[in-house]
JSON list of C-alpha atoms in Angstrom, two decimals:
[
{"chain": "A", "resi": 31, "resn": "MET", "atom": "CA", "xyz": [118.47, 79.14, 64.38]},
{"chain": "A", "resi": 32, "resn": "GLY", "atom": "CA", "xyz": [117.24, 82.35, 62.80]},
{"chain": "A", "resi": 33, "resn": "PHE", "atom": "CA", "xyz": [113.76, 83.19, 61.63]},
{"chain": "A", "resi": 34, "resn": "PHE", "atom": "CA", "xyz": [114.52, 82.70, 57.93]},
{"chain": "A", "resi": 35, "resn": "ALA", "atom": "CA", "xyz": [116.26, 79.38, 58.53]},
{"chain": "A", "resi": 36, "resn": "ASP", "atom": "CA", "xyz": [113.22, 78.15, 60.49]},
{"chain": "A", "resi": 37, "resn": "PHE", "atom": "CA", "xyz": [110.90, 79.42, 57.79]},
{"chain": "A", "resi": 38, "resn": "LYS", "atom": "CA", "xyz": [112.96, 77.71, 55.07]},
{"chain": "A", "resi": 39, "resn": "LYS", "atom": "CA", "xyz": [112.92, 74.46, 57.04]},
{"chain": "A", "resi": 40, "resn": "PHE", "atom": "CA", "xyz": [109.14, 74.76, 57.42]},
{"chain": "A", "resi": 41, "resn": "LEU", "atom": "CA", "xyz": [108.61, 75.39, 53.70]},
{"chain": "A", "resi": 42, "resn": "LEU", "atom": "CA", "xyz": [110.75, 72.47, 52.63]},
{"chain": "A", "resi": 43, "resn": "LYS", "atom": "CA", "xyz": [108.91, 69.89, 54.71]},
{"chain": "A", "resi": 44, "resn": "GLY", "atom": "CA", "xyz": [107.30, 67.24, 52.55]},
{"chain": "A", "resi": 45, "resn": "ASP", "atom": "CA", "xyz": [103.81, 68.00, 53.84]},
{"chain": "A", "resi": 46, "resn": "ILE", "atom": "CA", "xyz": [104.01, 71.66, 52.87]},
{"chain": "A", "resi": 47, "resn": "VAL", "atom": "CA", "xyz": [105.28, 70.87, 49.38]},
{"chain": "A", "resi": 48, "resn": "ALA", "atom": "CA", "xyz": [102.52, 68.27, 48.92]},
{"chain": "A", "resi": 49, "resn": "LEU", "atom": "CA", "xyz": [99.92, 70.76, 50.15]},
{"chain": "A", "resi": 50, "resn": "ALA", "atom": "CA", "xyz": [101.17, 73.47, 47.79]},
{"chain": "A", "resi": 51, "resn": "THR", "atom": "CA", "xyz": [101.07, 71.01, 44.89]},
{"chain": "A", "resi": 52, "resn": "ALA", "atom": "CA", "xyz": [97.53, 69.99, 45.81]},
{"chain": "A", "resi": 53, "resn": "VAL", "atom": "CA", "xyz": [96.39, 73.61, 45.94]},
{"chain": "A", "resi": 54, "resn": "ILE", "atom": "CA", "xyz": [97.84, 74.35, 42.50]},
{"chain": "A", "resi": 55, "resn": "ILE", "atom": "CA", "xyz": [96.33, 71.23, 40.96]},
{"chain": "A", "resi": 56, "resn": "GLY", "atom": "CA", "xyz": [93.03, 71.97, 42.71]},
{"chain": "A", "resi": 57, "resn": "GLY", "atom": "CA", "xyz": [92.95, 75.45, 41.22]},
{"chain": "A", "resi": 58, "resn": "ALA", "atom": "CA", "xyz": [93.54, 74.08, 37.73]},
{"chain": "A", "resi": 59, "resn": "PHE", "atom": "CA", "xyz": [90.93, 71.37, 38.31]},
{"chain": "A", "resi": 60, "resn": "ASN", "atom": "CA", "xyz": [88.45, 74.02, 39.44]},
{"chain": "A", "resi": 61, "resn": "LYS", "atom": "CA", "xyz": [88.92, 75.88, 36.14]},
{"chain": "A", "resi": 62, "resn": "ILE", "atom": "CA", "xyz": [88.30, 72.68, 34.18]},
{"chain": "A", "resi": 63, "resn": "VAL", "atom": "CA", "xyz": [85.14, 71.86, 36.12]},
{"chain": "A", "resi": 64, "resn": "GLY", "atom": "CA", "xyz": [83.96, 75.46, 35.89]},
{"chain": "A", "resi": 65, "resn": "SER", "atom": "CA", "xyz": [84.35, 75.36, 32.12]},
{"chain": "A", "resi": 66, "resn": "LEU", "atom": "CA", "xyz": [82.62, 71.97, 31.91]},
{"chain": "A", "resi": 67, "resn": "VAL", "atom": "CA", "xyz": [79.65, 73.28, 33.83]},
{"chain": "A", "resi": 68, "resn": "ALA", "atom": "CA", "xyz": [79.45, 76.73, 32.20]},
{"chain": "A", "resi": 69, "resn": "ASP", "atom": "CA", "xyz": [80.21, 75.67, 28.62]},
{"chain": "A", "resi": 70, "resn": "VAL", "atom": "CA", "xyz": [78.74, 72.16, 28.39]},
{"chain": "A", "resi": 71, "resn": "ILE", "atom": "CA", "xyz": [76.26, 71.31, 31.14]},
{"chain": "A", "resi": 72, "resn": "MET", "atom": "CA", "xyz": [74.50, 74.64, 31.65]},
{"chain": "A", "resi": 73, "resn": "PRO", "atom": "CA", "xyz": [73.69, 75.15, 27.94]},
{"chain": "A", "resi": 74, "resn": "ILE", "atom": "CA", "xyz": [72.09, 71.68, 27.91]},
{"chain": "A", "resi": 75, "resn": "ILE", "atom": "CA", "xyz": [70.07, 72.53, 31.02]},
{"chain": "A", "resi": 76, "resn": "GLY", "atom": "CA", "xyz": [69.14, 75.87, 29.42]},
{"chain": "A", "resi": 77, "resn": "LEU", "atom": "CA", "xyz": [67.94, 74.04, 26.32]},
{"chain": "A", "resi": 78, "resn": "PHE", "atom": "CA", "xyz": [65.52, 72.02, 28.43]},
{"chain": "A", "resi": 79, "resn": "MET", "atom": "CA", "xyz": [64.38, 75.23, 30.15]},
{"chain": "A", "resi": 80, "resn": "GLY", "atom": "CA", "xyz": [63.16, 76.82, 26.95]},
{"chain": "A", "resi": 81, "resn": "GLY", "atom": "CA", "xyz": [66.46, 77.74, 25.36]},
{"chain": "A", "resi": 82, "resn": "GLN", "atom": "CA", "xyz": [67.48, 80.38, 27.87]},
{"chain": "A", "resi": 83, "resn": "ASN", "atom": "CA", "xyz": [70.86, 81.01, 29.42]},
{"chain": "A", "resi": 84, "resn": "VAL", "atom": "CA", "xyz": [70.64, 79.67, 32.98]},
{"chain": "A", "resi": 85, "resn": "ASN", "atom": "CA", "xyz": [73.06, 82.34, 34.20]},
{"chain": "A", "resi": 86, "resn": "ASN", "atom": "CA", "xyz": [70.48, 84.96, 33.25]},
{"chain": "A", "resi": 87, "resn": "LEU", "atom": "CA", "xyz": [67.85, 83.53, 35.60]},
{"chain": "A", "resi": 88, "resn": "PHE", "atom": "CA", "xyz": [67.02, 86.19, 38.17]},
{"chain": "A", "resi": 89, "resn": "PHE", "atom": "CA", "xyz": [64.25, 87.97, 39.93]},
{"chain": "A", "resi": 90, "resn": "THR", "atom": "CA", "xyz": [64.14, 91.42, 41.37]},
{"chain": "A", "resi": 91, "resn": "LEU", "atom": "CA", "xyz": [63.67, 91.87, 45.08]},
{"chain": "A", "resi": 92, "resn": "ASP", "atom": "CA", "xyz": [62.03, 95.26, 44.71]},
{"chain": "A", "resi": 93, "resn": "GLY", "atom": "CA", "xyz": [59.32, 93.99, 42.33]},
{"chain": "A", "resi": 94, "resn": "SER", "atom": "CA", "xyz": [60.51, 95.95, 39.30]},
{"chain": "A", "resi": 95, "resn": "GLU", "atom": "CA", "xyz": [60.33, 94.35, 35.86]},
{"chain": "A", "resi": 96, "resn": "HIS", "atom": "CA", "xyz": [63.37, 94.04, 33.60]},
{"chain": "A", "resi": 97, "resn": "ALA", "atom": "CA", "xyz": [63.72, 92.08, 30.36]},
{"chain": "A", "resi": 98, "resn": "THR", "atom": "CA", "xyz": [67.28, 90.92, 30.96]},
{"chain": "A", "resi": 99, "resn": "LEU", "atom": "CA", "xyz": [69.78, 90.58, 33.78]},
{"chain": "A", "resi": 100, "resn": "GLU", "atom": "CA", "xyz": [71.90, 93.29, 32.21]},
{"chain": "A", "resi": 101, "resn": "ALA", "atom": "CA", "xyz": [68.94, 95.67, 32.15]},
{"chain": "A", "resi": 102, "resn": "ALA", "atom": "CA", "xyz": [68.24, 94.99, 35.83]},
{"chain": "A", "resi": 103, "resn": "LYS", "atom": "CA", "xyz": [71.88, 95.60, 36.73]},
{"chain": "A", "resi": 104, "resn": "GLU", "atom": "CA", "xyz": [71.92, 98.78, 34.67]},
{"chain": "A", "resi": 105, "resn": "ALA", "atom": "CA", "xyz": [68.84, 100.03, 36.53]},
{"chain": "A", "resi": 106, "resn": "ASN", "atom": "CA", "xyz": [70.57, 99.23, 39.85]},
{"chain": "A", "resi": 107, "resn": "ALA", "atom": "CA", "xyz": [67.66, 97.00, 40.81]},
{"chain": "A", "resi": 108, "resn": "ALA", "atom": "CA", "xyz": [67.98, 94.71, 43.80]},
{"chain": "A", "resi": 109, "resn": "ILE", "atom": "CA", "xyz": [68.33, 91.34, 42.08]},
{"chain": "A", "resi": 110, "resn": "LEU", "atom": "CA", "xyz": [68.77, 87.76, 43.13]},
{"chain": "A", "resi": 111, "resn": "THR", "atom": "CA", "xyz": [70.62, 85.77, 40.42]},
{"chain": "A", "resi": 112, "resn": "TYR", "atom": "CA", "xyz": [69.61, 82.22, 41.22]},
{"chain": "A", "resi": 113, "resn": "GLY", "atom": "CA", "xyz": [71.00, 80.96, 37.89]},
{"chain": "A", "resi": 114, "resn": "ASN", "atom": "CA", "xyz": [74.55, 81.66, 39.08]},
{"chain": "A", "resi": 115, "resn": "PHE", "atom": "CA", "xyz": [73.75, 79.88, 42.34]},
{"chain": "A", "resi": 116, "resn": "LEU", "atom": "CA", "xyz": [72.49, 76.86, 40.41]},
{"chain": "A", "resi": 117, "resn": "GLN", "atom": "CA", "xyz": [75.74, 76.78, 38.43]},
{"chain": "A", "resi": 118, "resn": "ALA", "atom": "CA", "xyz": [77.79, 76.94, 41.65]},
{"chain": "A", "resi": 119, "resn": "ILE", "atom": "CA", "xyz": [75.81, 73.99, 43.08]},
{"chain": "A", "resi": 120, "resn": "ILE", "atom": "CA", "xyz": [76.50, 71.91, 39.97]},
{"chain": "A", "resi": 121, "resn": "ASP", "atom": "CA", "xyz": [80.22, 72.82, 40.19]},
{"chain": "A", "resi": 122, "resn": "PHE", "atom": "CA", "xyz": [80.25, 71.68, 43.81]},
{"chain": "A", "resi": 123, "resn": "ILE", "atom": "CA", "xyz": [78.51, 68.38, 43.05]},
{"chain": "A", "resi": 124, "resn": "ILE", "atom": "CA", "xyz": [80.94, 67.53, 40.23]},
{"chain": "A", "resi": 125, "resn": "ILE", "atom": "CA", "xyz": [84.02, 68.42, 42.28]},
{"chain": "A", "resi": 126, "resn": "GLY", "atom": "CA", "xyz": [82.66, 66.48, 45.26]},
{"chain": "A", "resi": 127, "resn": "PHE", "atom": "CA", "xyz": [82.00, 63.44, 43.06]},
{"chain": "A", "resi": 128, "resn": "VAL", "atom": "CA", "xyz": [85.51, 63.48, 41.60]},
{"chain": "A", "resi": 129, "resn": "ILE", "atom": "CA", "xyz": [87.07, 63.83, 45.07]},
{"chain": "A", "resi": 130, "resn": "TYR", "atom": "CA", "xyz": [84.89, 60.93, 46.25]},
{"chain": "A", "resi": 131, "resn": "LEU", "atom": "CA", "xyz": [86.17, 58.77, 43.38]},
{"chain": "A", "resi": 132, "resn": "LEU", "atom": "CA", "xyz": [89.79, 59.73, 44.11]},
{"chain": "A", "resi": 133, "resn": "LEU", "atom": "CA", "xyz": [89.42, 58.89, 47.80]},
{"chain": "A", "resi": 134, "resn": "LYS", "atom": "CA", "xyz": [87.78, 55.54, 47.00]},
{"chain": "A", "resi": 135, "resn": "GLY", "atom": "CA", "xyz": [90.71, 54.69, 44.74]},
{"chain": "A", "resi": 136, "resn": "TYR", "atom": "CA", "xyz": [93.17, 55.78, 47.43]},
{"chain": "A", "resi": 137, "resn": "GLU", "atom": "CA", "xyz": [91.39, 53.62, 50.04]},
{"chain": "A", "resi": 138, "resn": "LYS", "atom": "CA", "xyz": [91.61, 50.59, 47.73]},
{"chain": "A", "resi": 139, "resn": "THR", "atom": "CA", "xyz": [95.37, 51.02, 47.37]},
{"chain": "A", "resi": 140, "resn": "LYS", "atom": "CA", "xyz": [95.71, 51.35, 51.16]},
{"chain": "A", "resi": 141, "resn": "LYS", "atom": "CA", "xyz": [93.69, 48.17, 51.70]},
{"chain": "A", "resi": 142, "resn": "LYS", "atom": "CA", "xyz": [95.92, 46.30, 49.23]},
{"chain": "A", "resi": 143, "resn": "GLU", "atom": "CA", "xyz": [99.01, 47.52, 51.07]},
{"chain": "A", "resi": 144, "resn": "GLU", "atom": "CA", "xyz": [97.57, 46.42, 54.42]},
{"chain": "A", "resi": 145, "resn": "ALA", "atom": "CA", "xyz": [96.42, 43.06, 53.03]},
{"chain": "A", "resi": 146, "resn": "ALA", "atom": "CA", "xyz": [99.78, 42.28, 51.45]},
{"chain": "A", "resi": 147, "resn": "PRO", "atom": "CA", "xyz": [101.51, 39.57, 53.46]},
{"chain": "A", "resi": 148, "resn": "ALA", "atom": "CA", "xyz": [104.59, 40.55, 55.37]},
{"chain": "A", "resi": 149, "resn": "ALA", "atom": "CA", "xyz": [107.90, 39.43, 53.95]},
{"chain": "A", "resi": 150, "resn": "PRO", "atom": "CA", "xyz": [108.85, 36.03, 55.32]},
{"chain": "A", "resi": 151, "resn": "LYS", "atom": "CA", "xyz": [111.20, 36.32, 58.25]},
{"chain": "A", "resi": 152, "resn": "GLY", "atom": "CA", "xyz": [114.50, 34.59, 58.06]},
{"chain": "A", "resi": 153, "resn": "PRO", "atom": "CA", "xyz": [116.33, 33.15, 60.99]},
{"chain": "A", "resi": 154, "resn": "THR", "atom": "CA", "xyz": [117.52, 35.57, 63.62]},
{"chain": "A", "resi": 155, "resn": "GLN", "atom": "CA", "xyz": [121.18, 36.29, 64.16]},
{"chain": "A", "resi": 156, "resn": "GLU", "atom": "CA", "xyz": [121.11, 34.17, 67.32]},
{"chain": "A", "resi": 157, "resn": "GLU", "atom": "CA", "xyz": [119.59, 31.21, 65.46]},
{"chain": "A", "resi": 158, "resn": "LEU", "atom": "CA", "xyz": [122.27, 31.46, 62.76]},
{"chain": "A", "resi": 159, "resn": "LEU", "atom": "CA", "xyz": [125.03, 31.52, 65.36]},
{"chain": "A", "resi": 160, "resn": "ILE", "atom": "CA", "xyz": [123.58, 28.44, 67.08]},
{"chain": "A", "resi": 161, "resn": "GLU", "atom": "CA", "xyz": [123.38, 26.66, 63.73]},
{"chain": "A", "resi": 162, "resn": "ILE", "atom": "CA", "xyz": [127.02, 27.51, 62.95]},
{"chain": "A", "resi": 163, "resn": "ARG", "atom": "CA", "xyz": [128.08, 26.35, 66.42]},
{"chain": "A", "resi": 164, "resn": "ASP", "atom": "CA", "xyz": [126.24, 23.05, 65.99]},
{"chain": "A", "resi": 165, "resn": "GLU", "atom": "CA", "xyz": [127.83, 22.48, 62.56]},
{"chain": "A", "resi": 166, "resn": "LEU", "atom": "CA", "xyz": [131.29, 23.16, 63.98]},
{"chain": "A", "resi": 167, "resn": "LYS", "atom": "CA", "xyz": [130.65, 20.68, 66.81]},
{"chain": "A", "resi": 168, "resn": "LYS", "atom": "CA", "xyz": [129.69, 18.00, 64.27]},
{"chain": "A", "resi": 169, "resn": "LYS", "atom": "CA", "xyz": [132.86, 18.57, 62.28]},
{"chain": "A", "resi": 170, "resn": "ASN", "atom": "CA", "xyz": [135.10, 18.46, 65.37]},
{"chain": "A", "resi": 171, "resn": "MET", "atom": "CA", "xyz": [133.66, 15.17, 66.58]}
]
């Protein structure tokens, strides 16, 4: 088998297709959570922090004073933007919580599948043949 045939076989495995689907959905989900945090949660947190934009929270490492984050960046000051870090932590917590909920739901479905009783077994082929033989004996007597 050639390289491309092996590669095609690899790509068309069910696990690879499922993984690719999960990555695409995960990327879209990340955008939704990012928007939720940036556009809904962070403004509410900023409101409780005196009405400031949390993304603009920073301090300079060189001790210089700047009124805004943009001014500090413009001055090429060494800055630490802890507001962005706070937003990333909130993103992570929300995504982790949603994954936790999905996995709990998945575990429940697995437990139901395991707990489901097995289908009742019918007689084996040998038992059926013995039964037929016995019925034929009764008729011939």
